[in-house]
mmCIF file of C-alpha atoms in Angstrom:
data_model
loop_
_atom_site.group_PDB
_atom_site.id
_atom_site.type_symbol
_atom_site.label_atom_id
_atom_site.label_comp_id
_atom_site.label_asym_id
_atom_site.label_seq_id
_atom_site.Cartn_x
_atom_site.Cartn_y
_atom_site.Cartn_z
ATOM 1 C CA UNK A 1 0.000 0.000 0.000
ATOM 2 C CA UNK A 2 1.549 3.432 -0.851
ATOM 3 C CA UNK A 3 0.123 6.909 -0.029
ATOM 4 C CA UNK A 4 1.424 10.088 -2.022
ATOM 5 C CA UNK A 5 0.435 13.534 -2.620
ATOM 6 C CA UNK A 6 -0.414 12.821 -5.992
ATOM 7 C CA UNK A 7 -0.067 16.356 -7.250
ATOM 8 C CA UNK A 8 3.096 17.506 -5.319
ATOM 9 C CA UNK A 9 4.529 14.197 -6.952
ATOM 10 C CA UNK A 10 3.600 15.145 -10.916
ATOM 11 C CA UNK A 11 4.461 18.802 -10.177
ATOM 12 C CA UNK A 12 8.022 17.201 -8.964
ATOM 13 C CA UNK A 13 8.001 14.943 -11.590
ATOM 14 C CA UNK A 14 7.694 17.164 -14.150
ATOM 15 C CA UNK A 15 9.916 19.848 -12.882
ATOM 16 C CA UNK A 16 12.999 16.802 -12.667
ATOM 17 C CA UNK A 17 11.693 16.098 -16.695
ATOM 18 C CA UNK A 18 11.932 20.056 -17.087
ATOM 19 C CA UNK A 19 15.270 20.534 -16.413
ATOM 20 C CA UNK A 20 17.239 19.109 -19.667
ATOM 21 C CA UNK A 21 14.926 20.460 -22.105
ATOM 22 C CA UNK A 22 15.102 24.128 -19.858
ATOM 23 C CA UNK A 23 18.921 23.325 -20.617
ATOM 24 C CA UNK A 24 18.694 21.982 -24.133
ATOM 25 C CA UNK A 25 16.587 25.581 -24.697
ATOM 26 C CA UNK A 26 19.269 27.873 -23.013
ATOM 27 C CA UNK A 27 21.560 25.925 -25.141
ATOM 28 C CA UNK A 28 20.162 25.615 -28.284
ATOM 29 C CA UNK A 29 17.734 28.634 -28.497
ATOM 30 C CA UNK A 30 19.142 31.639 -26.293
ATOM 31 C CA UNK A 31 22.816 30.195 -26.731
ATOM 32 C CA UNK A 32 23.449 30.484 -22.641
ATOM 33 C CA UNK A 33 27.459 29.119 -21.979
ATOM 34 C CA UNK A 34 28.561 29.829 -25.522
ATOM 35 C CA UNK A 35 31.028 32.033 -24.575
ATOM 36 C CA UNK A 36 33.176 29.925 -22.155
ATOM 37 C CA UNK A 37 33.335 26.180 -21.264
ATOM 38 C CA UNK A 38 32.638 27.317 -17.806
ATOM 39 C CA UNK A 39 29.414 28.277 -18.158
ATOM 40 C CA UNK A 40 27.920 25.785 -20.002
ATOM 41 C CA UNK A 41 29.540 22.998 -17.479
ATOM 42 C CA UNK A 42 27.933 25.221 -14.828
ATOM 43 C CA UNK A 43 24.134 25.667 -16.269
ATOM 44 C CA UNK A 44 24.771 21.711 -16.346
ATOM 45 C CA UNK A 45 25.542 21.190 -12.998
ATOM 46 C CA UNK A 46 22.177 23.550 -12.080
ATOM 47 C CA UNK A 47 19.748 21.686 -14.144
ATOM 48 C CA UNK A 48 21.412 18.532 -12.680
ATOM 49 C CA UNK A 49 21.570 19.918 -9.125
ATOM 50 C CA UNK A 50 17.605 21.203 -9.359
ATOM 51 C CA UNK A 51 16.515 17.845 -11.328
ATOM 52 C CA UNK A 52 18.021 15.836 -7.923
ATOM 53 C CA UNK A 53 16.106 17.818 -5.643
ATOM 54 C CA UNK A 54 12.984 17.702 -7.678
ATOM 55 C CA UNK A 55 13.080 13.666 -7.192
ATOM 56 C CA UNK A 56 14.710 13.425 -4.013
ATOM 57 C CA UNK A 57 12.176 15.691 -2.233
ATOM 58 C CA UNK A 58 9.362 15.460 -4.223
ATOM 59 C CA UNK A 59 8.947 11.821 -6.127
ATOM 60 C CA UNK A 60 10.955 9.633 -3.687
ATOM 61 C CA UNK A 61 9.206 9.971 -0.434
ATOM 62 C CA UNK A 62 6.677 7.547 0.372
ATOM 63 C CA UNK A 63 5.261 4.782 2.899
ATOM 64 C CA UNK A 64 4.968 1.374 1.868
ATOM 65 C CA UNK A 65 3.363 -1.799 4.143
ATOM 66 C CA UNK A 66 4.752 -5.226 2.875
ATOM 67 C CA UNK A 67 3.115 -7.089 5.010
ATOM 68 C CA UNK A 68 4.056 -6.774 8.687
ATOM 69 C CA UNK A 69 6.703 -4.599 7.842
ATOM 70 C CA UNK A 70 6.131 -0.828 7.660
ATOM 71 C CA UNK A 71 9.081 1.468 5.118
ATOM 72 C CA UNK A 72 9.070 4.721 5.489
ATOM 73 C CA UNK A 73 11.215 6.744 3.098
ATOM 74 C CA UNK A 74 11.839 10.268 3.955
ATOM 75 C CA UNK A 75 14.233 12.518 1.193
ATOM 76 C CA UNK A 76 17.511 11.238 3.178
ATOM 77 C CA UNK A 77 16.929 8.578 5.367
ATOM 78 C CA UNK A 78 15.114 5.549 5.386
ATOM 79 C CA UNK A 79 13.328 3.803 8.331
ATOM 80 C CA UNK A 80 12.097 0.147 8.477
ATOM 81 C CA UNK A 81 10.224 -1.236 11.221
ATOM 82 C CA UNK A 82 7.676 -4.096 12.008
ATOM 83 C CA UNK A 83 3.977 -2.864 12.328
ATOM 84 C CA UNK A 84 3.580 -4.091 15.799
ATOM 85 C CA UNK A 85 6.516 -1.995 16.691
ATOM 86 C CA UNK A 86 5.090 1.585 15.397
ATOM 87 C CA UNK A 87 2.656 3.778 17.531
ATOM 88 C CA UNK A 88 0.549 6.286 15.646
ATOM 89 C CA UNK A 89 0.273 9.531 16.881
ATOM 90 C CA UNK A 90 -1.676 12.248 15.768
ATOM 91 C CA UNK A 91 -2.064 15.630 17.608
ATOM 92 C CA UNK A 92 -3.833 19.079 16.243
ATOM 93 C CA UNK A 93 -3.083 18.007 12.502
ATOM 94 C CA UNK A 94 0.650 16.782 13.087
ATOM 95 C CA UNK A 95 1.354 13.165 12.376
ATOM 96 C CA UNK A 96 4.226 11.074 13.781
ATOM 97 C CA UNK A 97 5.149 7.400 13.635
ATOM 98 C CA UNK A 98 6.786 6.398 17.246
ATOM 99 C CA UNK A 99 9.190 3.422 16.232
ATOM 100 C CA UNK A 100 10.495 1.127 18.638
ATOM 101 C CA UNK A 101 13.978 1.758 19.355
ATOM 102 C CA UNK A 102 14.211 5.132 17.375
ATOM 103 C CA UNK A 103 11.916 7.495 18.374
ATOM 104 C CA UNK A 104 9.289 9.527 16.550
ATOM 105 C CA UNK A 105 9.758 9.908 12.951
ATOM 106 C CA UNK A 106 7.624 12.215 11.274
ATOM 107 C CA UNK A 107 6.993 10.657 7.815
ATOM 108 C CA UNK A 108 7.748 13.626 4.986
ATOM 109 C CA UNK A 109 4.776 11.895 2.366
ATOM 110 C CA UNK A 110 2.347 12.309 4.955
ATOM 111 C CA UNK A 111 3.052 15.705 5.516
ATOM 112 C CA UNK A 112 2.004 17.489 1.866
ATOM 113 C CA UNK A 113 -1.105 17.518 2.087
ATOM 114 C CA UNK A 114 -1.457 20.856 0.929
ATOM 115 C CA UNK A 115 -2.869 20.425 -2.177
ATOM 116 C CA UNK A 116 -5.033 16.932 -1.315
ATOM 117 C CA UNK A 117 -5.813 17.188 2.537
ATOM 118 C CA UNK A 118 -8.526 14.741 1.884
ATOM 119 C CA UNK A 119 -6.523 12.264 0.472
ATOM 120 C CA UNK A 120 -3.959 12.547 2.715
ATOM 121 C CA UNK A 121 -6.161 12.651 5.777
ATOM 122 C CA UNK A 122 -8.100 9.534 4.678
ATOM 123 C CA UNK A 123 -4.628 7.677 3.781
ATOM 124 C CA UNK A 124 -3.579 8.560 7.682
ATOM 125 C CA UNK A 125 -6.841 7.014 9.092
ATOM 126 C CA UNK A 126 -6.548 4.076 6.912
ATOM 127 C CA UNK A 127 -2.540 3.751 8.300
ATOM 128 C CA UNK A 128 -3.738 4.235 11.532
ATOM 129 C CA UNK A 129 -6.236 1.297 11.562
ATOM 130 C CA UNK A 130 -3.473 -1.004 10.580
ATOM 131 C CA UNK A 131 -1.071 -0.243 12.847
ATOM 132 C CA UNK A 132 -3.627 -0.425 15.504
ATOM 133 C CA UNK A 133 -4.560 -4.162 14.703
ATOM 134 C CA UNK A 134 -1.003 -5.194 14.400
ATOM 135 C CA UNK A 135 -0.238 -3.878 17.941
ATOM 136 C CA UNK A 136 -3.418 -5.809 19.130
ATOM 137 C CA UNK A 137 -3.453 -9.112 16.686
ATOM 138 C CA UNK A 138 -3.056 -11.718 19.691
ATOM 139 C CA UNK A 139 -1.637 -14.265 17.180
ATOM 140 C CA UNK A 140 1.560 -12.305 16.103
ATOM 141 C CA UNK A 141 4.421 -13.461 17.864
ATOM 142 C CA UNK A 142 7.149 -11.159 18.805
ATOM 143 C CA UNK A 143 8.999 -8.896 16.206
ATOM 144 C CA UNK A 144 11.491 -10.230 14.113
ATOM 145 C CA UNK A 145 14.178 -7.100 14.268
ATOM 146 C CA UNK A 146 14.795 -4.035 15.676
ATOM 147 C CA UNK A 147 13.225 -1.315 13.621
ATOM 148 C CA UNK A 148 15.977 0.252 11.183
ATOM 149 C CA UNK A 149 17.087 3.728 10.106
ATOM 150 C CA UNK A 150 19.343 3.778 6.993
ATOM 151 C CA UNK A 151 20.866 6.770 4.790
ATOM 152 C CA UNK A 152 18.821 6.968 1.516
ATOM 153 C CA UNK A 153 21.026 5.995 -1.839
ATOM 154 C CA UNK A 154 20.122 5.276 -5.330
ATOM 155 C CA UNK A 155 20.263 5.830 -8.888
ATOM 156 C CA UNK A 156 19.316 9.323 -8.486
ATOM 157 C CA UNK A 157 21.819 10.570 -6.249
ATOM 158 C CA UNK A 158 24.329 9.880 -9.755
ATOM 159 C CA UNK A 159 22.916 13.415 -10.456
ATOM 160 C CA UNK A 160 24.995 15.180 -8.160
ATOM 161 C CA UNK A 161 28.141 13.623 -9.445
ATOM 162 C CA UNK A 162 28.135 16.746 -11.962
ATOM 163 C CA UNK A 163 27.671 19.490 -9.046
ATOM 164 C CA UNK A 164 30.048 18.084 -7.285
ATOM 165 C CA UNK A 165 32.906 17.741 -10.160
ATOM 166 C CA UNK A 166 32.025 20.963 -10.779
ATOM 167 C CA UNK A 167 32.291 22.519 -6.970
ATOM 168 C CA UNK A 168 35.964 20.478 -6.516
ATOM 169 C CA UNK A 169 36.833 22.383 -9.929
ATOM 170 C CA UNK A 170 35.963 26.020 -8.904
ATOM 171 C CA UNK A 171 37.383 24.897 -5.368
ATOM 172 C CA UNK A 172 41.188 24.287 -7.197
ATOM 173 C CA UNK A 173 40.626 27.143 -9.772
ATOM 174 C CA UNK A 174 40.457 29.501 -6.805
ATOM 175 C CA UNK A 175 42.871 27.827 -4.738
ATOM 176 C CA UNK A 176 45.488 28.083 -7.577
ATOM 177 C CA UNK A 177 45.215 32.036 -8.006
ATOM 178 C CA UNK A 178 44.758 33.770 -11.540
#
């Protein structure tokens, strides 16, 4: 079962799709970076820098349930726990996950809901209910593992290779004087 802000995630979607045809147009069209190297490797690095953020913060976060196991993936870390090991909690709108062993963890899907509060709202009652009759299922036996918090990698994050190339570059360019 996932729950997204549908919207948010198209609006990110697109604006990650945007960025090399906004490049490909400064390129091709109003000839942006023709004058130096420099600037074309640097418009390159932006689109690639705002293109990672546009995933990362918009596309990637989500909650999942595979079976008694709850994932919840937040822009830069990851948390993994078993459902009878979460606590809900909900107070004056905020929403919170209390995992065993880590503490609260406020997941980042669950909180843009500002343009589909309904949606979101119903998705937290529906999470709620399950996590409730894991905690009180008599025939579950104990949990298998500790709940987990890991760093969040993937494919994506091979976007910032070209920011970062380009930061270490301008780092030794200044370094080394005129």
């Amino acid at each position: 079962m996932r729950y997204r802000n549908r919207v948010l995630f198209l609006v990110a979607a697109l604006g990650a799709a945007a960025q090399p045809v906004l490049l490909a147009w400064l390129l091709l069209v109003d000839e942006a970076g023709a004058d130096e190297p420099v600037d074309l490797v640097a418009l390159a690095s932006l689109a690639s820098l705002t293109a990672w953020f546009f995933l990362r913060v918009g596309v990637q976060p989500e909650i999942v349930v595979e079976g008694d196991t709850v994932i919840v993936r937040n822009p830069f870390v990851s948390y993994r726990a078993d459902l009878s090991q979460v606590r809900f909690l909900a107070r004056g709108g905020a929403f919170a996950l209390d995992l065993e062993g880590i503490g609260l963890v406020q997941p980042w899907v669950f909180s843009r809901s500002v343009f589909d509060g309904h949606r979101a709202r119903s998705a937290r009652r529906e999470f709620r209910e399950r996590i409730q009759e894991a905690r009180v299922d008599p025939d579950r036996g104990r949990a298998k593992e500790a709940a987990r918090r890991s760093l969040r990698m993937g494919p994506a994050d091979a976007l910032l290779l070209l920011p970062l190339a380009f930061l270490v570059w301008n780092v030794f360019d200044l370094l080394s004087g005129p």
